[in-house]
Amino acid sequence: MKTLLILLATFLFAGISVGQVDENWIKQAVVDRLLKYVRIDTQSKEDVREVPSTRKQFALARILLKELQELGFRDARFDEEHCYVYATLPSNLSDEETEKIPAIGFIAHVDASPSVTDSDVNPVVHRDYRGGDIILPNDTNQALTVEKNANLLKSIGDDIITTDGTTLLAADDKAGIAEIMTAAEYLLKHPEIKHGTIKIAFTPDEEVGHGPKYFDIKGWGAKYAYTVDGGQRGELSDETFNAQVAVVTFNGRNTHPGYAKGIMVNSLYAAGHFISLFPEDMRPETTEGRQGYLHPYDLTGTEEQARLKILIRDFDTSGMKAKVKILENMREQTLKEFPRVRIRLVITDMYRNMNSVLSESPDVVGFAEEAMKEAGIKPVKLPVRGGTDGSQLTFMGMPTANIFAGEENPHGKLEWIPAMSMVKSVETIMNISQIWAEKRAIE
Ligand SMILES: [Zn+2]
C-alpha cells in the first residue's frame, strides 16, 4: 500500500505528460541545437530602415531552412529578401477532424540583442550543477550569484548553460528556436501524439522592434500563434503596455543676448519648468508590475525652441487617458509661469495592449496554461512592461501570446539557461498542439 501511495504521489507530482515523453532524448536534442545556434552571430542593429537590419542574420536563417528540409518539411520556405523562414507540420488527423482545428503557429526570432557583443559566443555547459555561485571562465569578474539568481537553486542537479563571460549567450531567442525545432522533430517521430496543422516561423529583428514588419501572416496561415520568447520557466504573457509617445514643443524668441532685454523669450526655462512637474510616483524608476509611467527621455533645444519627448505607458486605456491629462495640466501650469512661450503637445500611438484582442479568444492563453500544467509546471502570468512581436502580430490579425523559452538575465553577459527549462518548453509546445486538437476535434 505504501509503495502504491508513493508511486501515485510521484505520478501526480510529475504531471500527467511526464513519462509519456522521452525527456532524455528531448534534453539532448534541444541542448545540442542551442549550442549550435548560439555560435552564429546574429546581432541586429537599432535605427536601420531595412529588415533585416544586419546581413548576418541570414546565416542562421539558412541553417534553419536546411534543417527543416532535412527533417522532411516539404513546404519549408525562406524569404530571401527579409530573412523569414516558414514551414508547416501537417496535421496527423483525418481531413474531417483537421478542418475543425485552427492552424496554430509557433514563432521565435533569429536575431540577438544589440546590447552586448554576440560574436564568438563560447557557451559553457555546467553539468549537474551542485549549488553555489558560478564564476564565468573568461572574465572572472562575471559571476552568477545565488543571491541575485534565486532560480539557480531550483536547478540543482540540472545542466546550466552560460557564456564564458565575454559575450551574450543569446538564448534569447535561440532557445526558442531550438525548442520549436525539437518539438517539431519529436512530433514528426511520434505520430501517436495527435495534432492539427502546426505552423513554424523564424523571424528577424525582434530586438529592434521590426520583427512583424514583413511577416507573411496570410501566406503562413496560422489562425493563432505563440511567440516562444518569454524568460523563466512557466512565463506566459497575454498583456503588454499600451504605448504612446508625446512630443512637447516650447517656442520662445531668440535674439542677441547682449541686447536681449525685454525681447528674448528663452524656451529652455519653460522646458525645465515642465520637466520639474513630472509626478515622482509615475516614473520607470519608481513603478513596477501593473503600474504605468510617464517618462521624459529626450530633450533638445535652444533659446528659440526646445523639444521634449515623453513615453506614456499603461496597461489600461483609462490609465493612458489619465496620463495624457496630467501632461495637459503640466502644459497649462507651465503656460501660467511662462505666458510668452508657446507650448504644443502632440500625442502619437505606438502600440496597444494585446489583451484587448486576446481576451476575445481565451483559448489561446487557456490552452497554454493547461499545457504548462500538463508538463508539470506552474504558469506564471506576467504582464510585459513593453511591447512584443506578439502585440504587433495580434493587431495585424493573428492573436499571439508569449510563452517561456527559459533564459534568465537576457541581454547581458550573465545570461544563463537551465536545460530543464528548455525541455519543459518543448513539452509545452507539444502539449499546446495536442490540446488544440483534443478540444476542437477529437472530443
Ligand atoms: Zn527575445
CSV table of C-alpha atoms and ligand atoms in Angstrom, one decimal:
chain,number,residue,atom,x,y,z
A,1,MET,CA,0.0,0.0,0.0
A,2,LYS,CA,2.7,2.4,1.0
A,3,THR,CA,4.6,1.8,-2.2
A,4,LEU,CA,1.5,2.3,-4.2
A,5,LEU,CA,0.9,5.6,-2.5
A,6,ILE,CA,4.5,6.7,-3.2
A,7,LEU,CA,4.1,5.7,-6.8
A,8,LEU,CA,0.8,7.6,-7.1
A,9,ALA,CA,2.3,10.6,-5.4
A,10,THR,CA,5.3,10.6,-7.8
A,11,PHE,CA,3.0,10.3,-10.7
A,12,LEU,CA,0.8,13.2,-9.6
A,13,PHE,CA,3.7,15.5,-8.8
A,14,ALA,CA,5.5,14.6,-12.1
A,15,GLY,CA,2.5,15.9,-14.0
A,16,ILE,CA,0.4,14.0,-16.5
A,17,SER,CA,2.5,14.1,-19.6
A,18,VAL,CA,5.9,13.4,-17.9
A,19,GLY,CA,6.8,9.8,-18.5
A,20,GLN,CA,4.8,9.9,-21.7
A,21,VAL,CA,7.6,11.7,-23.5
A,22,ASP,CA,11.2,10.8,-23.7
A,23,GLU,CA,12.8,13.7,-21.7
A,24,ASN,CA,16.3,12.4,-22.1
A,25,TRP,CA,16.0,12.5,-25.9
A,26,ILE,CA,14.4,15.9,-25.8
A,27,LYS,CA,17.1,17.3,-23.5
A,28,GLN,CA,20.0,16.0,-25.7
A,29,ALA,CA,18.3,17.3,-28.9
A,30,VAL,CA,17.4,20.7,-27.6
A,31,VAL,CA,20.7,21.5,-25.8
A,32,ASP,CA,22.7,20.4,-28.9
A,33,ARG,CA,20.6,22.7,-31.0
A,34,LEU,CA,21.1,25.6,-28.7
A,35,LEU,CA,24.8,25.1,-28.5
A,36,LYS,CA,25.0,25.1,-32.3
A,37,TYR,CA,22.8,28.2,-32.9
A,38,VAL,CA,24.4,30.4,-30.3
A,39,ARG,CA,27.7,30.1,-32.1
A,40,ILE,CA,26.3,32.0,-35.0
A,41,ASP,CA,26.4,35.8,-34.6
A,42,THR,CA,23.0,37.2,-35.4
A,43,GLN,CA,23.1,40.6,-33.7
A,44,SER,CA,20.6,43.1,-35.0
A,45,LYS,CA,21.1,46.8,-35.2
A,46,GLU,CA,19.0,49.8,-34.0
A,47,ASP,CA,17.9,52.6,-36.3
A,48,VAL,CA,18.2,50.7,-39.6
A,49,ARG,CA,15.3,51.0,-42.0
A,50,GLU,CA,15.8,47.7,-43.8
A,51,VAL,CA,14.7,44.4,-42.5
A,52,PRO,CA,16.8,42.5,-41.6
A,53,SER,CA,18.9,45.3,-40.0
A,54,THR,CA,22.1,43.1,-40.3
A,55,ARG,CA,23.1,40.7,-43.1
A,56,LYS,CA,24.5,38.2,-40.6
A,57,GLN,CA,21.0,37.1,-39.5
A,58,PHE,CA,20.8,35.3,-42.9
A,59,ALA,CA,23.4,32.7,-41.8
A,60,LEU,CA,21.2,31.2,-39.1
A,61,ALA,CA,18.0,31.5,-41.1
A,62,ARG,CA,19.6,29.5,-43.9
A,63,ILE,CA,20.8,26.8,-41.5
A,64,LEU,CA,17.2,26.6,-40.1
A,65,LEU,CA,15.8,26.3,-43.6
A,66,LYS,CA,18.2,23.4,-44.3
A,67,GLU,CA,17.4,21.7,-41.1
A,68,LEU,CA,13.7,21.9,-41.7
A,69,GLN,CA,14.1,20.5,-45.2
A,70,GLU,CA,16.3,17.6,-43.8
A,71,LEU,CA,13.6,16.9,-41.2
A,72,GLY,CA,11.1,16.5,-44.1
A,73,PHE,CA,9.2,19.8,-44.0
A,74,ARG,CA,8.4,19.8,-47.7
A,75,ASP,CA,6.9,23.3,-47.8
A,76,ALA,CA,9.8,25.0,-45.8
A,77,ARG,CA,10.5,28.3,-47.5
A,78,PHE,CA,12.7,31.3,-47.0
A,79,ASP,CA,12.0,35.0,-47.6
A,80,GLU,CA,15.4,35.8,-49.2
A,81,GLU,CA,14.8,39.5,-49.1
A,82,HIS,CA,13.7,39.9,-45.5
A,83,CYS,CA,15.0,36.8,-43.7
A,84,TYR,CA,11.9,35.0,-42.6
A,85,VAL,CA,11.7,31.2,-42.5
A,86,TYR,CA,8.3,29.4,-42.7
A,87,ALA,CA,7.2,25.8,-42.5
A,88,THR,CA,4.2,23.6,-41.9
A,89,LEU,CA,3.9,20.4,-39.8
A,90,PRO,CA,0.9,18.8,-41.4
A,91,SER,CA,-1.9,17.5,-39.2
A,92,ASN,CA,-1.9,13.8,-38.4
A,93,LEU,CA,-5.6,13.6,-38.0
A,94,SER,CA,-8.3,12.8,-40.6
A,95,ASP,CA,-9.3,15.6,-43.0
A,96,GLU,CA,-12.6,15.9,-41.3
A,97,GLU,CA,-11.0,16.4,-37.9
A,98,THR,CA,-8.3,18.7,-39.2
A,99,GLU,CA,-10.9,21.0,-40.6
A,100,LYS,CA,-12.3,21.7,-37.1
A,101,ILE,CA,-9.0,22.7,-35.7
A,102,PRO,CA,-7.5,26.2,-36.3
A,103,ALA,CA,-3.9,26.1,-37.6
A,104,ILE,CA,-1.6,27.0,-34.6
A,105,GLY,CA,1.7,28.7,-35.1
A,106,PHE,CA,5.0,28.9,-33.1
A,107,ILE,CA,7.4,31.8,-33.6
A,108,ALA,CA,10.9,32.5,-32.4
A,109,HIS,CA,13.4,35.2,-33.5
A,110,VAL,CA,16.8,34.7,-35.0
A,111,ASP,CA,18.4,38.0,-34.1
A,112,ALA,CA,20.3,38.7,-30.9
A,113,SER,CA,20.1,41.9,-28.8
A,114,PRO,CA,22.4,44.8,-29.8
A,115,SER,CA,23.1,45.4,-26.1
A,116,VAL,CA,26.3,43.2,-25.8
A,117,THR,CA,28.5,41.6,-28.5
A,118,ASP,CA,27.2,38.3,-29.9
A,119,SER,CA,30.3,37.4,-31.9
A,120,ASP,CA,32.4,34.3,-31.0
A,121,VAL,CA,30.0,33.1,-28.4
A,122,ASN,CA,31.6,30.2,-26.4
A,123,PRO,CA,28.8,28.6,-24.5
A,124,VAL,CA,29.8,26.7,-21.3
A,125,VAL,CA,27.7,23.7,-20.0
A,126,HIS,CA,27.9,23.3,-16.2
A,127,ARG,CA,26.8,19.7,-15.9
A,128,ASP,CA,25.0,18.5,-12.8
A,129,TYR,CA,25.0,21.9,-11.0
A,130,ARG,CA,25.7,21.4,-7.3
A,131,GLY,CA,24.7,24.9,-6.0
A,132,GLY,CA,26.8,27.9,-5.2
A,133,ASP,CA,27.9,30.8,-7.4
A,134,ILE,CA,29.2,30.2,-10.9
A,135,ILE,CA,32.2,32.2,-12.0
A,136,LEU,CA,32.4,32.6,-15.7
A,137,PRO,CA,35.8,31.3,-17.0
A,138,ASN,CA,37.0,34.0,-19.4
A,139,ASP,CA,36.1,37.0,-17.2
A,140,THR,CA,36.2,36.2,-13.6
A,141,ASN,CA,34.5,39.5,-12.7
A,142,GLN,CA,31.4,38.0,-14.2
A,143,ALA,CA,29.7,35.8,-11.6
A,144,LEU,CA,26.2,34.3,-11.5
A,145,THR,CA,25.4,34.6,-7.8
A,146,VAL,CA,22.8,32.6,-5.9
A,147,GLU,CA,22.0,35.9,-4.2
A,148,LYS,CA,20.9,37.6,-7.4
A,149,ASN,CA,19.6,34.5,-9.2
A,150,ALA,CA,17.1,32.8,-7.0
A,151,ASN,CA,16.3,30.3,-9.7
A,152,LEU,CA,19.8,28.8,-9.6
A,153,LEU,CA,18.9,26.9,-6.5
A,154,LYS,CA,15.9,25.4,-8.3
A,155,SER,CA,18.3,24.0,-10.8
A,156,ILE,CA,20.4,21.8,-8.6
A,157,GLY,CA,21.2,18.6,-10.4
A,158,ASP,CA,20.3,20.2,-13.8
A,159,ASP,CA,22.8,21.3,-16.5
A,160,ILE,CA,23.2,25.0,-16.7
A,161,ILE,CA,24.4,26.8,-19.8
A,162,THR,CA,26.2,30.1,-19.6
A,163,THR,CA,28.5,32.2,-21.6
A,164,ASP,CA,32.3,32.3,-21.0
A,165,GLY,CA,31.7,35.8,-19.5
A,166,THR,CA,32.7,37.9,-22.6
A,167,THR,CA,29.6,37.9,-24.8
A,168,LEU,CA,25.8,37.4,-24.9
A,169,LEU,CA,24.5,33.9,-24.8
A,170,ALA,CA,21.6,34.9,-27.0
A,171,ALA,CA,19.5,32.0,-25.6
A,172,ASP,CA,17.0,34.9,-26.2
A,173,ASP,CA,15.8,33.7,-28.5
A,174,LYS,CA,17.9,30.8,-29.8
A,175,ALA,CA,16.5,28.7,-27.0
A,176,GLY,CA,13.0,29.4,-28.5
A,177,ILE,CA,14.2,28.3,-31.9
A,178,ALA,CA,15.8,25.1,-30.5
A,179,GLU,CA,12.6,24.4,-28.6
A,180,ILE,CA,10.3,24.8,-31.6
A,181,MET,CA,12.7,22.7,-33.8
A,182,THR,CA,12.9,20.0,-31.3
A,183,ALA,CA,9.2,19.9,-30.6
A,184,ALA,CA,8.6,19.7,-34.4
A,185,GLU,CA,11.1,16.8,-34.8
A,186,TYR,CA,9.6,15.0,-31.8
A,187,LEU,CA,6.1,15.3,-33.2
A,188,LEU,CA,7.2,14.1,-36.6
A,189,LYS,CA,8.8,11.0,-35.0
A,190,HIS,CA,5.8,10.3,-32.7
A,191,PRO,CA,2.6,10.2,-34.7
A,192,GLU,CA,0.8,8.8,-31.7
A,193,ILE,CA,0.7,12.4,-30.4
A,194,LYS,CA,-2.2,13.8,-32.3
A,195,HIS,CA,-2.3,17.4,-33.5
A,196,GLY,CA,-3.8,19.6,-36.2
A,197,THR,CA,-1.9,21.8,-38.6
A,198,ILE,CA,1.2,23.4,-36.9
A,199,LYS,CA,3.0,26.3,-38.4
A,200,ILE,CA,6.5,27.3,-37.7
A,201,ALA,CA,8.2,30.7,-38.3
A,202,PHE,CA,11.6,32.2,-37.5
A,203,THR,CA,11.8,36.0,-37.8
A,204,PRO,CA,14.5,38.7,-37.9
A,205,ASP,CA,14.9,41.9,-36.0
A,206,GLU,CA,12.7,41.3,-32.9
A,207,GLU,CA,15.1,43.1,-30.7
A,208,VAL,CA,14.9,46.3,-32.7
A,209,GLY,CA,11.1,46.1,-32.9
A,210,HIS,CA,10.7,45.2,-36.6
A,211,GLY,CA,10.1,41.5,-36.5
A,212,PRO,CA,6.5,41.6,-37.7
A,213,LYS,CA,7.1,44.2,-40.4
A,214,TYR,CA,7.3,41.7,-43.4
A,215,PHE,CA,5.7,38.8,-41.6
A,216,ASP,CA,3.5,36.9,-44.2
A,217,ILE,CA,0.6,36.2,-41.9
A,218,LYS,CA,-1.7,35.3,-44.8
A,219,GLY,CA,0.7,33.0,-46.6
A,220,TRP,CA,1.8,31.3,-43.4
A,221,GLY,CA,-1.8,30.5,-42.5
A,222,ALA,CA,-1.9,30.2,-38.7
A,223,LYS,CA,-5.1,31.5,-37.0
A,224,TYR,CA,-3.5,31.8,-33.6
A,225,ALA,CA,0.2,31.9,-32.6
A,226,TYR,CA,2.6,31.7,-29.7
A,227,THR,CA,5.9,33.5,-29.6
A,228,VAL,CA,8.4,31.3,-27.7
A,229,ASP,CA,10.3,34.2,-26.4
A,230,GLY,CA,9.5,34.6,-22.7
A,231,GLY,CA,12.0,34.3,-19.8
A,232,GLN,CA,11.9,31.9,-16.9
A,233,ARG,CA,10.1,28.5,-16.8
A,234,GLY,CA,6.3,29.0,-16.7
A,235,GLU,CA,6.2,32.5,-18.0
A,236,LEU,CA,3.1,33.3,-20.0
A,237,SER,CA,2.1,36.7,-21.3
A,238,ASP,CA,-1.0,37.9,-22.9
A,239,GLU,CA,-0.7,41.5,-21.9
A,240,THR,CA,1.6,44.3,-22.9
A,241,PHE,CA,1.6,48.0,-22.2
A,242,ASN,CA,-0.4,50.5,-24.3
A,243,ALA,CA,2.2,52.8,-25.6
A,244,GLN,CA,2.1,56.4,-26.8
A,245,VAL,CA,4.8,59.0,-27.3
A,246,ALA,CA,4.2,62.7,-26.5
A,247,VAL,CA,6.3,65.4,-28.1
A,248,VAL,CA,6.1,68.8,-26.4
A,249,THR,CA,7.5,71.8,-28.3
A,250,PHE,CA,8.3,75.0,-26.5
A,251,ASN,CA,8.6,78.0,-28.8
A,252,GLY,CA,10.4,81.1,-27.5
A,253,ARG,CA,12.1,84.0,-29.2
A,254,ASN,CA,15.8,84.4,-29.7
A,255,THR,CA,17.9,87.5,-30.1
A,256,HIS,CA,21.4,88.6,-29.5
A,257,PRO,CA,22.0,88.0,-25.7
A,258,GLY,CA,23.8,91.3,-25.4
A,259,TYR,CA,20.7,93.2,-26.5
A,260,ALA,CA,18.0,90.9,-25.3
A,261,LYS,CA,16.4,92.8,-22.5
A,262,GLY,CA,12.7,92.7,-22.8
A,263,ILE,CA,12.9,90.8,-26.1
A,264,MET,CA,14.3,87.4,-25.6
A,265,VAL,CA,11.9,84.6,-24.6
A,266,ASN,CA,14.1,81.6,-23.7
A,267,SER,CA,12.2,78.3,-24.3
A,268,LEU,CA,14.7,76.3,-22.2
A,269,TYR,CA,13.3,77.7,-18.9
A,270,ALA,CA,9.8,76.7,-19.8
A,271,ALA,CA,11.1,73.2,-20.7
A,272,GLY,CA,12.9,73.0,-17.4
A,273,HIS,CA,9.8,74.0,-15.5
A,274,PHE,CA,7.7,71.5,-17.4
A,275,ILE,CA,10.2,68.7,-16.6
A,276,SER,CA,10.1,69.6,-12.9
A,277,LEU,CA,6.4,68.9,-12.8
A,278,PHE,CA,6.6,65.1,-13.6
A,279,PRO,CA,5.0,63.2,-10.8
A,280,GLU,CA,7.6,61.2,-8.9
A,281,ASP,CA,5.5,58.1,-8.3
A,282,MET,CA,4.8,57.7,-12.0
A,283,ARG,CA,8.3,57.1,-13.4
A,284,PRO,CA,10.0,53.9,-14.7
A,285,GLU,CA,12.4,54.1,-11.8
A,286,THR,CA,9.5,54.2,-9.2
A,287,THR,CA,7.0,51.8,-10.8
A,288,GLU,CA,6.7,48.1,-11.4
A,289,GLY,CA,4.1,45.3,-12.0
A,290,ARG,CA,0.9,46.7,-13.4
A,291,GLN,CA,1.7,50.4,-12.8
A,292,GLY,CA,2.2,52.6,-15.8
A,293,TYR,CA,4.5,55.5,-16.1
A,294,LEU,CA,5.4,58.9,-17.8
A,295,HIS,CA,9.0,59.0,-18.9
A,296,PRO,CA,10.8,62.1,-20.4
A,297,TYR,CA,13.6,60.5,-22.4
A,298,ASP,CA,14.9,63.0,-25.0
A,299,LEU,CA,15.4,66.8,-24.7
A,300,THR,CA,16.9,69.1,-27.3
A,301,GLY,CA,16.7,72.8,-27.6
A,302,THR,CA,17.9,76.3,-28.0
A,303,GLU,CA,16.5,79.6,-26.8
A,304,GLU,CA,14.2,79.7,-29.8
A,305,GLN,CA,12.8,76.2,-29.5
A,306,ALA,CA,13.0,73.2,-27.2
A,307,ARG,CA,11.6,69.8,-27.8
A,308,LEU,CA,10.9,67.1,-25.2
A,309,LYS,CA,9.9,63.5,-26.0
A,310,ILE,CA,7.9,61.5,-23.4
A,311,LEU,CA,6.9,57.9,-23.2
A,312,ILE,CA,3.4,57.2,-22.0
A,313,ARG,CA,2.8,53.6,-20.8
A,314,ASP,CA,-0.1,51.9,-19.1
A,315,PHE,CA,-1.9,48.5,-19.2
A,316,ASP,CA,-5.4,50.2,-19.2
A,317,THR,CA,-6.9,52.7,-21.6
A,318,SER,CA,-8.2,54.7,-18.7
A,319,GLY,CA,-4.7,54.9,-17.3
A,320,MET,CA,-3.4,56.2,-20.6
A,321,LYS,CA,-6.1,58.9,-20.7
A,322,ALA,CA,-5.3,59.9,-17.1
A,323,LYS,CA,-1.6,60.3,-18.0
A,324,VAL,CA,-2.3,62.4,-21.1
A,325,LYS,CA,-4.5,64.6,-18.8
A,326,ILE,CA,-1.5,65.1,-16.4
A,327,LEU,CA,0.6,66.2,-19.4
A,328,GLU,CA,-2.1,68.7,-20.4
A,329,ASN,CA,-2.2,70.1,-16.9
A,330,MET,CA,1.6,70.4,-16.8
A,331,ARG,CA,1.3,72.3,-20.1
A,332,GLU,CA,-1.3,74.7,-18.5
A,333,GLN,CA,0.8,75.2,-15.4
A,334,THR,CA,3.9,76.0,-17.4
A,335,LEU,CA,2.0,78.4,-19.6
A,336,LYS,CA,0.9,80.3,-16.5
A,337,GLU,CA,4.6,80.7,-15.5
A,338,PHE,CA,5.8,81.4,-19.0
A,339,PRO,CA,2.9,83.2,-20.8
A,340,ARG,CA,5.2,84.3,-23.7
A,341,VAL,CA,6.2,80.8,-24.6
A,342,ARG,CA,4.0,78.8,-27.0
A,343,ILE,CA,3.7,75.2,-25.9
A,344,ARG,CA,2.4,72.4,-28.2
A,345,LEU,CA,1.6,68.9,-27.1
A,346,VAL,CA,1.3,66.2,-29.7
A,347,ILE,CA,0.5,62.5,-28.9
A,348,THR,CA,1.1,59.6,-31.2
A,349,ASP,CA,0.0,56.0,-30.8
A,350,MET,CA,2.8,53.3,-30.8
A,351,TYR,CA,1.2,50.0,-29.9
A,352,ARG,CA,-1.7,48.7,-27.8
A,353,ASN,CA,-2.2,46.1,-25.1
A,354,MET,CA,-2.8,42.9,-27.0
A,355,ASN,CA,-5.0,41.7,-24.2
A,356,SER,CA,-7.9,43.6,-25.6
A,357,VAL,CA,-7.9,41.2,-28.6
A,358,LEU,CA,-6.5,38.1,-26.9
A,359,SER,CA,-9.3,38.2,-24.3
A,360,GLU,CA,-11.8,37.6,-27.2
A,361,SER,CA,-10.1,34.3,-27.9
A,362,PRO,CA,-9.5,33.0,-24.4
A,363,ASP,CA,-8.5,29.5,-25.5
A,364,VAL,CA,-5.1,30.8,-26.8
A,365,VAL,CA,-4.0,31.6,-23.2
A,366,GLY,CA,-6.2,29.0,-21.6
A,367,PHE,CA,-4.7,26.1,-23.5
A,368,ALA,CA,-1.2,27.4,-22.9
A,369,GLU,CA,-1.9,27.3,-19.2
A,370,GLU,CA,-3.2,23.8,-19.4
A,371,ALA,CA,-0.2,22.7,-21.5
A,372,MET,CA,2.2,24.0,-18.9
A,373,LYS,CA,0.3,22.3,-16.1
A,374,GLU,CA,0.4,19.1,-18.0
A,375,ALA,CA,4.1,19.4,-18.3
A,376,GLY,CA,4.3,19.7,-14.5
A,377,ILE,CA,5.0,23.4,-14.2
A,378,LYS,CA,3.1,26.3,-12.8
A,379,PRO,CA,2.1,29.0,-15.3
A,380,VAL,CA,3.3,32.5,-14.2
A,381,LYS,CA,1.2,35.2,-15.9
A,382,LEU,CA,3.4,38.2,-16.3
A,383,PRO,CA,2.2,41.5,-17.9
A,384,VAL,CA,5.0,42.6,-20.2
A,385,ARG,CA,6.2,46.1,-19.4
A,386,GLY,CA,7.0,46.8,-23.0
A,387,GLY,CA,5.8,45.6,-26.4
A,388,THR,CA,6.5,42.2,-28.0
A,389,ASP,CA,6.3,41.0,-31.6
A,390,GLY,CA,3.1,39.3,-30.4
A,391,SER,CA,1.4,42.6,-29.6
A,392,GLN,CA,2.1,43.8,-33.2
A,393,LEU,CA,1.1,40.4,-34.7
A,394,THR,CA,-2.1,40.4,-32.6
A,395,PHE,CA,-3.2,43.7,-34.1
A,396,MET,CA,-2.2,42.5,-37.6
A,397,GLY,CA,-5.0,39.9,-37.2
A,398,MET,CA,-3.3,37.0,-35.6
A,399,PRO,CA,-3.8,36.8,-31.8
A,400,THR,CA,-0.4,35.8,-30.4
A,401,ALA,CA,0.5,35.1,-26.8
A,402,ASN,CA,4.1,34.7,-25.5
A,403,ILE,CA,5.3,31.6,-23.7
A,404,PHE,CA,8.6,31.0,-22.0
A,405,ALA,CA,11.8,29.9,-23.7
A,406,GLY,CA,13.6,29.6,-20.4
A,407,GLU,CA,16.5,32.0,-20.4
A,408,GLU,CA,17.4,34.2,-17.4
A,409,ASN,CA,19.2,37.6,-17.4
A,410,PRO,CA,18.8,38.2,-21.2
A,411,HIS,CA,20.7,41.0,-23.0
A,412,GLY,CA,23.8,40.6,-20.9
A,413,LYS,CA,26.9,38.6,-20.3
A,414,LEU,CA,25.3,36.9,-17.3
A,415,GLU,CA,22.6,35.3,-19.4
A,416,TRP,CA,22.0,31.6,-18.5
A,417,ILE,CA,19.5,28.9,-19.1
A,418,PRO,CA,18.8,25.6,-17.3
A,419,ALA,CA,18.4,22.6,-19.6
A,420,MET,CA,15.2,21.5,-17.9
A,421,SER,CA,13.5,24.8,-18.7
A,422,MET,CA,14.2,24.1,-22.4
A,423,VAL,CA,12.8,20.5,-22.0
A,424,LYS,CA,9.7,21.9,-20.4
A,425,SER,CA,9.3,24.5,-23.1
A,426,VAL,CA,9.4,21.7,-25.7
A,427,GLU,CA,6.8,19.8,-23.8
A,428,THR,CA,4.6,22.9,-23.5
A,429,ILE,CA,4.8,23.4,-27.3
A,430,MET,CA,3.8,19.8,-27.9
A,431,ASN,CA,1.1,19.9,-25.3
A,432,ILE,CA,-0.4,23.1,-26.7
A,433,SER,CA,-0.5,21.4,-30.1
A,434,GLN,CA,-2.2,18.3,-28.7
A,435,ILE,CA,-4.7,20.3,-26.6
A,436,TRP,CA,-6.0,22.3,-29.5
A,437,ALA,CA,-6.6,19.0,-31.3
A,438,GLU,CA,-8.3,17.3,-28.4
A,439,LYS,CA,-10.6,20.2,-27.5
A,440,ARG,CA,-11.6,21.1,-31.0
A,441,ALA,CA,-11.8,17.8,-32.9
A,442,ILE,CA,-11.3,14.6,-31.1
A,443,GLU,CA,-13.8,15.3,-28.3
B,1,ZN,ZN,13.6,37.7,-27.4
